[in-house]
Structures are given as C-alpha cells and as structure tokens.
XYZ file of C-alpha atoms in Angstrom:
605
model
C -86.605 -229.323 -52.906
C -87.404 -225.863 -55.041
C -91.084 -225.146 -54.059
C -93.048 -224.183 -56.821
C -94.635 -220.543 -56.598
C -97.619 -220.005 -54.785
C -100.199 -216.915 -54.856
C -100.417 -216.944 -50.971
C -97.468 -214.707 -49.293
C -96.640 -214.457 -45.954
C -98.104 -210.994 -45.803
C -101.570 -212.645 -47.111
C -101.523 -214.787 -43.918
C -100.120 -212.754 -41.410
C -101.641 -209.355 -42.154
C -105.319 -209.495 -43.491
C -107.330 -211.630 -40.927
C -109.494 -209.394 -38.066
C -110.572 -212.538 -36.370
C -114.399 -211.679 -35.771
C -115.397 -213.146 -32.180
C -118.148 -212.950 -29.441
C -121.282 -211.558 -31.334
C -124.123 -210.014 -29.250
C -127.358 -209.468 -30.957
C -130.171 -207.275 -29.524
C -133.133 -205.132 -30.929
C -131.680 -205.848 -34.692
C -128.161 -204.489 -33.969
C -125.195 -206.445 -33.716
C -121.813 -205.957 -32.030
C -118.607 -208.288 -32.288
C -115.160 -207.824 -31.791
C -112.296 -207.727 -34.313
C -108.584 -207.742 -34.423
C -106.221 -204.946 -35.680
C -103.014 -207.265 -36.748
C -101.421 -203.814 -38.446
C -102.111 -201.708 -35.221
C -99.997 -203.856 -32.830
C -102.644 -206.563 -32.857
C -105.170 -204.366 -30.770
C -108.939 -205.639 -30.492
C -111.653 -203.048 -31.098
C -115.706 -203.263 -30.973
C -117.474 -203.163 -34.045
C -121.576 -202.364 -34.264
C -124.045 -203.356 -37.322
C -127.301 -201.289 -37.519
C -130.320 -203.068 -38.877
C -129.714 -201.033 -42.163
C -126.540 -202.702 -42.584
C -124.201 -199.761 -41.864
C -121.375 -200.765 -39.762
C -119.057 -198.861 -37.654
C -116.044 -199.120 -35.235
C -116.592 -198.280 -31.567
C -113.033 -198.161 -30.274
C -110.715 -196.186 -31.982
C -106.600 -196.591 -31.214
C -105.544 -196.880 -28.832
C -108.232 -198.440 -27.173
C -107.806 -202.485 -26.864
C -110.645 -204.251 -25.622
C -109.333 -207.430 -24.039
C -109.408 -209.003 -20.673
C -106.629 -211.035 -19.071
C -108.617 -213.183 -16.477
C -107.088 -216.683 -16.461
C -104.802 -214.894 -19.136
C -106.718 -216.372 -21.933
C -109.470 -213.930 -21.328
C -112.796 -214.247 -23.444
C -115.612 -211.880 -24.119
C -114.229 -208.517 -23.115
C -117.550 -206.269 -23.441
C -121.188 -206.716 -22.774
C -124.334 -204.486 -24.082
C -126.701 -202.804 -21.936
C -130.799 -202.903 -22.619
C -129.863 -199.329 -23.975
C -127.440 -200.332 -26.341
C -124.376 -198.951 -24.493
C -120.982 -200.855 -24.183
C -118.964 -201.663 -21.106
C -115.765 -203.206 -21.999
C -112.428 -204.144 -20.453
C -109.103 -201.940 -21.405
C -106.009 -204.420 -21.867
C -103.467 -202.071 -20.572
C -105.103 -201.356 -17.350
C -107.734 -203.980 -17.055
C -110.217 -201.580 -15.784
C -113.981 -201.637 -16.960
C -115.115 -198.684 -18.895
C -118.678 -197.536 -20.018
C -118.738 -196.286 -23.648
C -120.870 -192.876 -23.831
C -122.993 -191.695 -26.544
C -120.005 -189.223 -27.289
C -117.658 -192.123 -27.646
C -115.560 -191.355 -25.062
C -115.070 -194.348 -22.457
C -115.400 -193.693 -18.872
C -114.100 -195.771 -16.316
C -116.251 -197.938 -14.114
C -113.432 -199.680 -12.114
C -110.262 -198.754 -10.473
C -106.987 -200.026 -11.368
C -105.673 -203.598 -9.848
C -108.584 -205.909 -10.949
C -109.508 -207.790 -13.699
C -112.984 -208.543 -15.177
C -114.515 -211.016 -17.569
C -117.529 -212.778 -18.513
C -119.791 -209.708 -18.268
C -123.747 -209.525 -18.194
C -125.690 -206.134 -17.472
C -128.571 -206.740 -15.596
C -130.670 -203.770 -13.669
C -128.290 -201.084 -14.005
C -125.425 -203.208 -12.743
C -122.449 -205.163 -14.485
C -122.497 -208.801 -13.112
C -119.209 -210.370 -13.799
C -116.215 -212.356 -12.720
C -113.442 -210.356 -10.806
C -109.922 -211.417 -10.510
C -107.678 -209.947 -7.761
C -103.863 -210.323 -7.852
C -102.482 -209.553 -4.588
C -98.439 -208.198 -4.052
C -97.631 -211.701 -2.587
C -98.667 -213.418 -5.882
C -102.147 -214.900 -4.252
C -104.828 -214.811 -6.779
C -108.459 -214.633 -5.951
C -111.726 -214.418 -7.784
C -115.318 -213.627 -6.847
C -118.394 -212.909 -9.039
C -119.304 -209.192 -8.355
C -121.865 -206.331 -9.432
C -120.626 -203.097 -10.178
C -123.232 -200.376 -10.767
C -123.133 -198.605 -14.074
C -123.334 -194.934 -12.463
C -120.040 -195.878 -10.693
C -121.017 -196.565 -7.219
C -119.181 -199.140 -5.073
C -119.533 -202.806 -6.074
C -120.690 -205.671 -4.149
C -119.197 -209.512 -3.732
C -121.910 -212.127 -4.442
C -120.160 -215.438 -4.708
C -116.440 -215.896 -3.098
C -114.411 -219.077 -1.544
C -113.972 -220.777 -4.711
C -110.846 -220.674 -6.842
C -112.743 -220.120 -10.095
C -115.822 -218.689 -11.014
C -117.432 -218.345 -14.774
C -121.092 -217.805 -16.397
C -122.871 -215.698 -14.200
C -126.762 -215.640 -15.039
C -129.582 -213.686 -13.232
C -133.049 -215.349 -13.145
C -135.673 -213.317 -14.660
C -137.240 -212.286 -11.837
C -134.200 -211.054 -10.863
C -134.199 -213.083 -7.328
C -131.442 -215.728 -8.023
C -127.799 -215.853 -9.322
C -126.871 -218.903 -11.431
C -123.235 -219.584 -12.043
C -120.379 -222.234 -12.331
C -117.188 -222.912 -9.821
C -114.621 -225.090 -9.475
C -111.341 -225.441 -7.310
C -107.840 -226.241 -7.995
C -106.438 -229.032 -8.969
C -109.367 -229.424 -11.309
C -109.736 -227.579 -14.668
C -113.221 -226.722 -16.060
C -113.422 -229.852 -18.200
C -112.534 -232.265 -15.093
C -115.232 -231.339 -12.562
C -117.352 -228.065 -11.809
C -120.492 -227.274 -10.048
C -123.524 -225.155 -10.761
C -124.536 -223.089 -8.140
C -127.173 -220.970 -7.297
C -127.260 -217.768 -5.109
C -130.513 -216.131 -3.548
C -129.738 -212.376 -4.004
C -132.552 -211.414 -1.428
C -131.382 -213.660 1.365
C -127.845 -214.569 0.319
C -127.892 -218.317 0.816
C -126.258 -220.600 -1.776
C -126.468 -224.212 -2.917
C -125.032 -226.499 -5.438
C -127.614 -227.465 -8.225
C -125.628 -230.390 -9.888
C -122.040 -230.860 -10.802
C -118.659 -232.200 -8.752
C -115.156 -233.538 -9.214
C -115.934 -235.809 -11.826
C -118.879 -233.668 -13.868
C -118.012 -230.643 -15.964
C -121.135 -228.521 -15.708
C -121.066 -225.617 -18.163
C -123.140 -222.591 -19.315
C -126.016 -222.237 -17.288
C -129.047 -220.490 -18.656
C -132.422 -219.734 -17.323
C -135.725 -221.394 -18.496
C -137.956 -219.409 -16.142
C -137.727 -218.282 -12.702
C -137.389 -221.789 -11.217
C -135.771 -224.023 -14.198
C -132.319 -223.817 -15.793
C -130.944 -225.085 -18.732
C -127.094 -226.302 -18.308
C -124.741 -228.462 -20.128
C -123.164 -231.409 -18.475
C -120.875 -234.264 -19.238
C -122.509 -236.932 -16.828
C -123.076 -239.341 -19.562
C -119.787 -238.998 -21.031
C -120.492 -236.323 -23.574
C -121.292 -232.425 -23.032
C -125.241 -232.700 -23.518
C -127.942 -230.105 -22.826
C -130.030 -230.693 -19.615
C -133.087 -228.899 -17.875
C -132.934 -228.700 -14.221
C -135.160 -227.054 -11.560
C -134.118 -224.487 -9.186
C -132.700 -227.093 -6.545
C -131.286 -229.617 -8.661
C -134.307 -232.033 -8.995
C -135.808 -233.398 -12.145
C -132.697 -233.005 -14.305
C -133.911 -234.142 -17.838
C -131.783 -234.516 -20.722
C -133.026 -232.653 -23.765
C -131.656 -234.638 -26.519
C -129.126 -237.472 -25.476
C -126.670 -238.412 -27.804
C -122.847 -239.355 -28.271
C -122.181 -235.932 -29.191
C -120.518 -232.839 -27.647
C -122.935 -229.635 -27.491
C -120.049 -227.580 -25.953
C -116.395 -226.871 -26.591
C -113.978 -226.730 -23.737
C -114.174 -223.323 -21.783
C -110.327 -222.007 -22.288
C -112.073 -218.674 -22.315
C -114.820 -216.914 -20.275
C -117.979 -215.718 -21.836
C -118.824 -218.316 -24.389
C -122.472 -219.508 -24.718
C -122.384 -222.497 -26.927
C -126.235 -222.429 -27.246
C -128.934 -219.697 -27.140
C -132.502 -219.212 -26.097
C -134.678 -218.169 -28.917
C -137.790 -215.788 -28.682
C -140.144 -218.651 -29.132
C -138.664 -220.864 -26.317
C -136.693 -223.212 -28.827
C -132.873 -223.389 -28.421
C -130.354 -222.767 -30.784
C -127.530 -225.464 -30.226
C -123.938 -226.436 -31.299
C -123.745 -230.003 -31.584
C -121.478 -232.608 -33.114
C -118.172 -234.590 -33.123
C -114.914 -232.276 -33.789
C -116.414 -229.185 -35.449
C -120.105 -228.511 -34.102
C -122.997 -227.813 -36.384
C -125.576 -225.032 -35.897
C -128.954 -226.494 -35.074
C -132.408 -225.626 -33.605
C -133.865 -227.979 -30.663
C -137.332 -228.006 -29.124
C -137.032 -228.660 -25.387
C -140.121 -230.005 -25.142
C -140.154 -232.603 -27.516
C -136.407 -233.047 -27.651
C -136.515 -232.826 -31.397
C -133.043 -231.391 -33.257
C -132.870 -230.272 -36.713
C -130.010 -229.178 -38.421
C -129.812 -225.743 -40.162
C -129.192 -226.002 -43.939
C -126.051 -223.545 -43.883
C -122.464 -223.484 -45.755
C -120.639 -223.434 -42.427
C -119.162 -226.674 -41.215
C -118.321 -225.554 -37.497
C -118.972 -222.500 -35.269
C -117.196 -221.063 -32.607
C -118.646 -221.576 -29.033
C -120.489 -218.349 -28.638
C -123.761 -217.821 -29.865
C -126.321 -214.877 -28.967
C -130.255 -214.790 -30.010
C -132.393 -212.003 -30.919
C -136.053 -213.092 -31.124
C -135.807 -216.073 -33.598
C -132.563 -215.233 -35.233
C -129.326 -216.570 -33.815
C -125.900 -214.885 -34.425
C -122.507 -216.403 -34.455
C -119.053 -216.994 -36.139
C -119.258 -220.127 -38.419
C -116.646 -220.991 -40.928
C -115.898 -223.967 -43.409
C -112.647 -225.075 -45.272
C -113.477 -222.252 -47.966
C -115.336 -219.919 -45.908
C -113.461 -217.493 -43.775
C -114.664 -217.001 -40.123
C -117.778 -214.921 -40.376
C -120.357 -213.510 -38.236
C -123.492 -215.123 -39.596
C -126.733 -214.340 -38.690
C -129.662 -216.851 -39.033
C -133.156 -216.553 -39.042
C -134.324 -220.018 -37.557
C -137.891 -219.489 -38.914
C -136.802 -219.574 -42.410
C -133.300 -220.657 -42.446
C -132.401 -217.476 -44.222
C -128.637 -216.531 -43.401
C -126.825 -213.397 -43.811
C -123.063 -212.736 -43.466
C -122.435 -209.578 -41.686
C -118.712 -209.712 -41.549
C -115.910 -212.082 -42.938
C -112.394 -212.481 -41.428
C -110.938 -211.790 -44.684
C -112.382 -209.629 -47.718
C -110.447 -211.778 -50.506
C -109.420 -215.160 -50.564
C -106.927 -216.865 -53.071
C -108.090 -218.858 -55.967
C -110.048 -221.634 -54.301
C -107.860 -224.257 -56.464
C -105.039 -223.149 -53.835
C -107.541 -224.082 -50.664
C -106.748 -227.500 -49.297
C -110.213 -229.690 -48.501
C -110.038 -231.436 -45.513
C -110.303 -235.310 -45.336
C -111.105 -236.723 -42.124
C -108.998 -239.725 -41.372
C -107.960 -242.170 -38.620
C -104.670 -243.003 -37.505
C -104.387 -246.688 -36.068
C -108.079 -246.843 -36.098
C -108.459 -244.315 -33.013
C -106.525 -241.137 -33.509
C -108.898 -238.393 -35.149
C -106.800 -236.210 -37.775
C -107.657 -234.099 -40.848
C -105.431 -234.497 -43.895
C -104.887 -231.741 -46.440
C -103.205 -232.871 -49.540
C -100.637 -230.631 -51.179
C -101.623 -228.721 -54.177
C -99.369 -228.823 -57.447
C -97.656 -231.554 -59.926
C -95.602 -234.261 -58.823
C -91.785 -233.743 -58.329
C -90.273 -236.507 -60.554
C -92.528 -239.275 -59.153
C -91.481 -238.560 -55.455
C -93.800 -238.432 -52.677
C -94.430 -235.113 -51.334
C -93.261 -233.633 -48.059
C -95.550 -233.283 -45.264
C -96.032 -231.063 -42.052
C -97.777 -232.604 -39.102
C -99.672 -229.922 -37.049
C -99.919 -230.451 -33.261
C -102.840 -228.148 -31.634
C -102.286 -226.815 -28.205
C -104.326 -226.942 -25.145
C -103.663 -229.775 -24.990
C -107.594 -229.999 -24.184
C -108.375 -228.426 -27.326
C -108.914 -229.594 -30.950
C -108.202 -228.861 -34.518
C -111.342 -228.092 -36.791
C -111.760 -227.777 -40.431
C -111.955 -223.791 -40.240
C -110.221 -222.071 -43.260
C -106.672 -221.824 -42.415
C -104.189 -219.783 -44.697
C -101.068 -221.104 -42.848
C -102.138 -224.511 -44.204
C -102.960 -223.193 -47.655
C -99.770 -221.443 -47.516
C -97.629 -224.670 -47.188
C -100.066 -226.923 -49.489
C -100.155 -224.299 -52.223
C -96.184 -224.816 -52.297
C -96.320 -228.556 -52.474
C -96.056 -229.520 -48.674
C -99.153 -231.447 -47.300
C -100.348 -231.253 -43.782
C -101.823 -233.410 -41.443
C -103.836 -232.214 -38.693
C -103.862 -234.496 -35.505
C -106.335 -234.473 -32.557
C -104.255 -236.937 -30.780
C -105.557 -238.531 -27.306
C -106.760 -235.712 -24.852
C -108.224 -233.689 -27.710
C -111.706 -232.025 -27.153
C -114.592 -232.703 -29.462
C -114.884 -236.594 -29.278
C -116.110 -237.107 -25.500
C -114.702 -237.228 -21.966
C -113.281 -240.790 -22.426
C -111.141 -239.569 -25.452
C -110.048 -236.529 -23.305
C -109.232 -238.494 -20.606
C -106.740 -240.650 -22.480
C -104.084 -238.101 -21.547
C -104.850 -238.212 -17.955
C -101.309 -238.709 -16.333
C -99.935 -239.565 -19.835
C -98.754 -236.169 -21.404
C -95.629 -236.513 -23.281
C -96.359 -240.304 -24.094
C -100.016 -240.691 -25.401
C -99.791 -237.170 -27.320
C -96.231 -238.198 -28.526
C -97.025 -241.564 -29.553
C -99.996 -240.454 -31.604
C -97.952 -237.852 -33.491
C -95.421 -240.264 -34.161
C -97.698 -242.823 -35.277
C -99.334 -240.270 -37.638
C -95.921 -239.921 -39.256
C -95.601 -243.345 -39.890
C -99.136 -243.741 -41.103
C -98.408 -241.142 -43.671
C -95.565 -242.998 -44.801
C -97.114 -246.397 -44.681
C -100.064 -245.234 -46.798
C -97.433 -243.656 -49.265
C -98.936 -240.293 -48.801
C -95.545 -238.591 -47.891
C -91.966 -239.003 -48.292
C -90.714 -240.900 -45.105
C -87.549 -238.811 -45.075
C -89.352 -235.557 -45.353
C -91.930 -235.331 -42.436
C -91.814 -232.469 -40.088
C -93.747 -231.365 -37.323
C -94.757 -228.239 -35.628
C -96.999 -226.798 -32.944
C -97.509 -224.327 -30.242
C -97.762 -224.184 -26.462
C -99.027 -227.906 -25.391
C -98.290 -228.751 -29.062
C -94.807 -227.291 -28.910
C -94.279 -229.489 -25.726
C -95.308 -232.513 -27.996
C -93.285 -231.331 -30.958
C -90.221 -231.194 -28.481
C -90.888 -234.620 -27.205
C -91.546 -236.141 -30.278
C -88.211 -235.196 -31.681
C -86.686 -236.434 -28.407
C -88.254 -239.607 -28.790
C -88.247 -240.629 -32.290
C -86.288 -240.170 -35.409
C -88.876 -240.152 -37.855
C -88.898 -236.446 -38.075
C -86.797 -234.352 -40.650
C -87.369 -231.384 -38.099
C -89.245 -229.785 -35.743
C -91.226 -226.254 -35.098
C -92.219 -225.058 -31.673
C -93.986 -221.827 -30.932
C -93.801 -221.008 -26.944
C -93.486 -224.409 -26.355
C -93.201 -226.025 -22.644
C -89.800 -227.847 -22.225
C -89.442 -228.506 -18.584
C -92.367 -229.142 -16.206
C -90.953 -228.051 -12.789
C -90.188 -224.283 -13.745
C -93.563 -224.374 -15.641
C -95.407 -225.370 -12.393
C -93.592 -222.644 -10.565
C -93.766 -219.663 -12.830
C -97.073 -220.093 -15.206
C -99.974 -218.638 -14.432
C -102.700 -219.399 -11.566
C -105.478 -220.780 -14.244
C -103.044 -223.725 -15.409
C -100.853 -224.035 -12.222
C -102.124 -227.378 -11.080
C -102.873 -228.537 -14.960
C -99.548 -230.602 -14.811
C -100.851 -232.757 -11.734
C -103.833 -233.779 -14.043
C -101.544 -234.252 -17.368
C -98.475 -235.890 -15.416
C -99.163 -236.350 -11.739
C -97.939 -234.890 -8.384
C -94.360 -233.366 -8.639
C -91.945 -236.017 -8.781
C -88.403 -235.183 -10.149
C -87.985 -238.903 -11.713
C -91.295 -238.862 -13.221
C -90.851 -235.191 -14.808
C -87.162 -236.257 -15.941
C -88.963 -239.161 -17.841
C -91.605 -236.863 -19.751
C -89.908 -233.400 -19.970
C -88.173 -232.822 -23.654
C -85.286 -230.558 -21.779
C -84.445 -233.961 -19.910
C -84.439 -236.094 -23.121
C -82.645 -233.508 -25.306
C -79.948 -235.991 -25.845
C -82.561 -237.932 -28.241
C -82.859 -235.109 -30.754
C -80.841 -235.448 -33.759
C -83.236 -233.239 -36.157
C -83.058 -229.848 -36.761
C -85.605 -227.399 -34.650
C -86.893 -224.012 -35.142
C -88.124 -222.447 -31.666
C -90.243 -219.103 -31.670
C -91.115 -217.494 -28.662
C -92.715 -214.260 -27.436
C -90.916 -212.260 -24.633
C -94.203 -211.468 -22.712
C -95.478 -214.664 -22.501
C -97.212 -214.793 -19.139
C -98.166 -218.507 -19.908
C -95.256 -220.256 -21.066
C -92.195 -218.209 -19.856
C -89.899 -217.299 -22.499
C -86.987 -219.427 -20.594
C -88.712 -222.604 -21.578
C -87.612 -222.138 -25.491
C -84.298 -220.390 -24.528
C -83.288 -223.297 -22.247
C -84.175 -226.256 -24.673
C -82.271 -223.900 -27.607
C -79.211 -223.770 -25.480
C -79.469 -227.608 -24.546
C -79.389 -228.171 -28.475
C -76.684 -226.007 -29.282
C -74.307 -227.390 -26.588
C -74.969 -230.751 -28.382
C -74.479 -229.326 -31.917
C -77.896 -229.997 -32.905
C -78.798 -227.515 -35.523
C -81.284 -224.775 -33.711
C -82.891 -221.554 -34.614
C -84.187 -219.540 -31.575
C -86.419 -216.422 -32.433
C -87.865 -214.203 -29.666
C -89.910 -211.479 -30.228
C -90.464 -208.438 -27.930
C -94.015 -207.060 -27.049
C -95.508 -210.479 -28.155
C -97.397 -212.507 -25.702
C -98.950 -216.209 -25.785
C -99.816 -216.372 -29.576
C -98.428 -213.877 -31.946
C -100.977 -210.875 -32.958
C -98.665 -208.358 -34.520
C -98.473 -208.335 -38.396
C -94.706 -207.890 -38.517
C -94.338 -210.722 -35.998
C -96.547 -212.940 -37.644
C -94.853 -212.324 -41.286
C -91.157 -212.817 -39.618
C -92.531 -216.005 -38.073
C -94.037 -217.670 -41.076
C -91.001 -216.732 -43.235
C -88.572 -218.417 -40.786
C -90.873 -221.329 -40.874
C -91.037 -221.584 -44.708
C -87.175 -221.171 -45.073
C -86.802 -223.981 -42.238
C -88.967 -226.316 -44.374
C -86.885 -225.355 -47.404
C -83.770 -226.543 -45.845
C -84.855 -229.829 -44.310
C -86.669 -230.988 -47.433
C -84.153 -230.298 -49.716
C-alpha cells in the first residue's frame, strides 16, 4: 500500500529526544541527566538554578552512565554543598566534579558503582566487582570524598540496592536479594548498625518484594512491599515490628527496579509523602502518613517515571502524557502549581498527528493500548496494524508520547501496544501469569491481540505485523513461529535460544530464565525457544542487533537469521557496531526506523 505523507520523519524520531531522567532537587536547584543522540548517545548532567538559568555540567567526551547490572540507573549524586559525584561510562570510575568543572577521580579502575548517596563526606553506594574468572560480587560501600580508602558495610548477598542512612547517622538500611530471584520476586529490607556492625532483617523474604526504604525518623522506616499482592507503602520500626499500611489499595506504588537509584516516593519537608500510584501508568499524589489520606495533584501528566525528589514542600519528577513529551516537572504541593523545567523535545508535530491511546482489554484480561491510524480510509479497506511488544518481560508499556508510534499512525498504520501476562503495573498475580510460561502466555496474548483486532474489524487481518525488543523480540520470534496470523515480524536484539542466553548473558539476569521457563531442560527449552521452532515461520522478518550487546549477545539474532535463510524465509538482518542493548546514536536509530518502515511498506503492499 502506498502510505500517505507524514510530517514526522525518521530524523524527527531518532535525533531530537534528550530523554531527561533522574532529577535531584536541593536548595532551590535541580539536577538531571540528558542524552545526546547526536554525540554518540552520551549522557550529560544538567543543573537549573532558582532563577531559571540552565547549564550543562559535563562536556564531551564525559559520559555519566553506570553499568551496574548492565542496565545501570542513576549515575550521579549531589553533595550537600552542591558538588556532583558521577560514574563515567568508559572506565566506570567515580569522579567528583570540582568548582572548576574538572572531574577528579575518586576510585580506581576495575569496579562499577551505582545508587549513589552522599552523607557525612562520603559516597555510599552499591559497588560491583568483576573478577578475572568471571565471578561478580557486590557490596554496599562508603568512599570518602577526599580520596581516602573505601569501606565495605554489607557483603555476602548477590545483589544490593537503595542504601539509606538514618538521620542520626547510626544505621544503614538497604535492600538485598540472591539468585535465582529477581527484585520483583523476593527481597529483604535489612538494617546495619554502623557503630557495632550488627545486621538484621526488617522484613521481606523469598515471596515478598520490598523496595525503596526511606527513614521517617531515627527509629522508623517507610518501605514499599507487595505482601498484599500490590506494591503498597508501609511504615515499620527499626526492628520490623508494627508494620502499618499507609494507604492500602489494589494499586501499585512502584515500578519494577530494572535500574538502580529510583525513588517512587519522596518525603516532603512537612512530613507528607509525594507518591506515585495507579495501575499501568502511575499518577502523582500527596499522602498524609498519619491519616492515610491520598490526594492526587491536578496535572497534565498521565504518568511519571519512578524517580521523585523533594525539596521542602516541592516535588520534582519526570512526567509525561500522550501529547506531553517527557518533562522534568517541579510541583509545589502546597499550591498545586507546576513548572516545566525541561522537555524531551522542544518542538512537536501538529497535535493532529499524535495518536491518543485508548485503554482496551483483549479477551477481558489482557491489558493493551490502542492507537488508531491517522488519515483517510483507503478505498474502504481496513488499515494495517503493528502490535508492539515491550521488553523485560517484567515491564510495561504506558501512555507516554512516543514518536515511533506517531511515525506509523501518521502514515495510516495503527498500533496496538500490549501489556501481556507478566507485565508490571497490574499487581503480583498478573506478573506471575508468566511464571514458568515464557514463550506460551506472552505469545498467546499477542496472538489473541491480533485476532481481536481482526474480529473487531479494526485491522485488515492480512496486514497485521508484530514488533518488539529484547524479551519482546523473543515474543515476536516465538509468535511468528507458532502462529500464521502475522504478515511480518520485527525483532530488536531479541532472544532466540535459551541455553546460550543462560551461558553468556550478564549476571543480573543469569538465573531469570529459571523463573520464566524452569530449570535447564533441553526438551523444555526446545519446546519454547524460537530457534528450535523456526520451521513454523512463514512470514518475512526484520532482525536488528547491536554488536556490543552484553545482555542479549549478537549471536542470538544472527543464529535466527541464518536459520530463516536456510529455510528460504525472507529475512533482513542488520547489525550495528558500537551499539549495545538499546540503540542510542542518532544515525543508528535513523537507519533502524527507515529499515522498519521499508519492511512494513513491503509486507503491507
């Protein structure tokens, strides 16, 4: 089909977004990170003064990114005096940015650092060490800002997160967990006495996910727990007694911690809590911990990233909506007044070309967002559709402005974004629909979504494609293996074989497959993995891969492409040097999107 013209180009999608993230507010100043797609995808740090002036703190080639867990997280922290400590991508060392703008190293090479907190002249953080034999160990450490020797405070667990120091400086709280669990499966909140060194578990365990501790006072903590089946906020004392749900609700008050350093709530200066809550997208509200009263703030943002920061009675975060780009927004909780400090994009297309999501249910149980195509009908034919499959798979798709979707809908191609079973945002039971069922439940939900589009006469049944990245790429390949409903599939750095993934992927997810599929069993693996089911593929496929990907090695996509070619199935495989798990460079993102559009033009013709 000849698509009609669109004002949204590949360059518009790939080159202009700066992806603001990880805000920190303190003494009237606000810091955050921004990407530079046109500078090789590096990440810089910005600072906005109270008078509105904004400056970039890190010139090229400095790149503020941490590789802890490979997915990283908040790469910097701010001292009480307003100095910045950050992790540099190239060597993963911590640097202190002096008044002269010159970064000075605090740590030697050889380790990675994340979840930074500055307290009493030291950086408290998670340290990740990779030994020559491949063994990975982690600890919570403190590193003096004057360059002295660091000290270990918590060791022995496989993973750590969220260090927090009590107001009196006597106790360290943190979250820890061990293989084979992921942090949304089961974690522990522990406290260490800094003077005596004794440690104890406050709450949590193998079947309870506790996240994001914060001190209310010297003897009480706030913490998020899914003990009820939903991530809700609790108050608990120093030794775990007297746990009290602050606002019990069948809603989530947190997002899954794929990255370290997120804070889904913030303690305001008057003792109230700025919180995120909801199903799917999370709204911003103010919770009174004494009464349990929760009041939402009247804001144009439909959702927020899971990283809030408070300065007095103001709260700052990154909010978004279907027609509002990701923005650093500061809200005065007393008056409700909001200020936008920075937007992902300075210019947007005509709002008529931005699709408005419609929340729908497939089979009454599968959550999804429908984005109808823009433009006139074509001779009475139903339009083509592309089903989006998010990665993770313990993640979710929300309603944030997404020019990739607008790029398609503005050309007459509809989008259905599916939060298949296993997605976050809808409680623990919905997440656990995928336990032991990866490659089955996710595939069934995506196939059902395509059949629903056809049955509802929303899409031409012969022109429905599916696309996804990482775990979403696995689902794309598996769905094309198991069903003939799709006209084509697009996989970005997708998983095609389980045993090689388990053997070669990074430590954080090295045991994830045990939960998703089960213990290693060649017969079970062969019944799930796309590479073993490739004979079922009859539609064309486009596979895209970064050659420096430590999460899903390039051999995964390459092997599937070779298998398709051997069977004579049309397949295009595009590999990009210098790209990792998620494309960051303008030229890469432009080339990938152009290839994807050409693919749809071909299969929908």
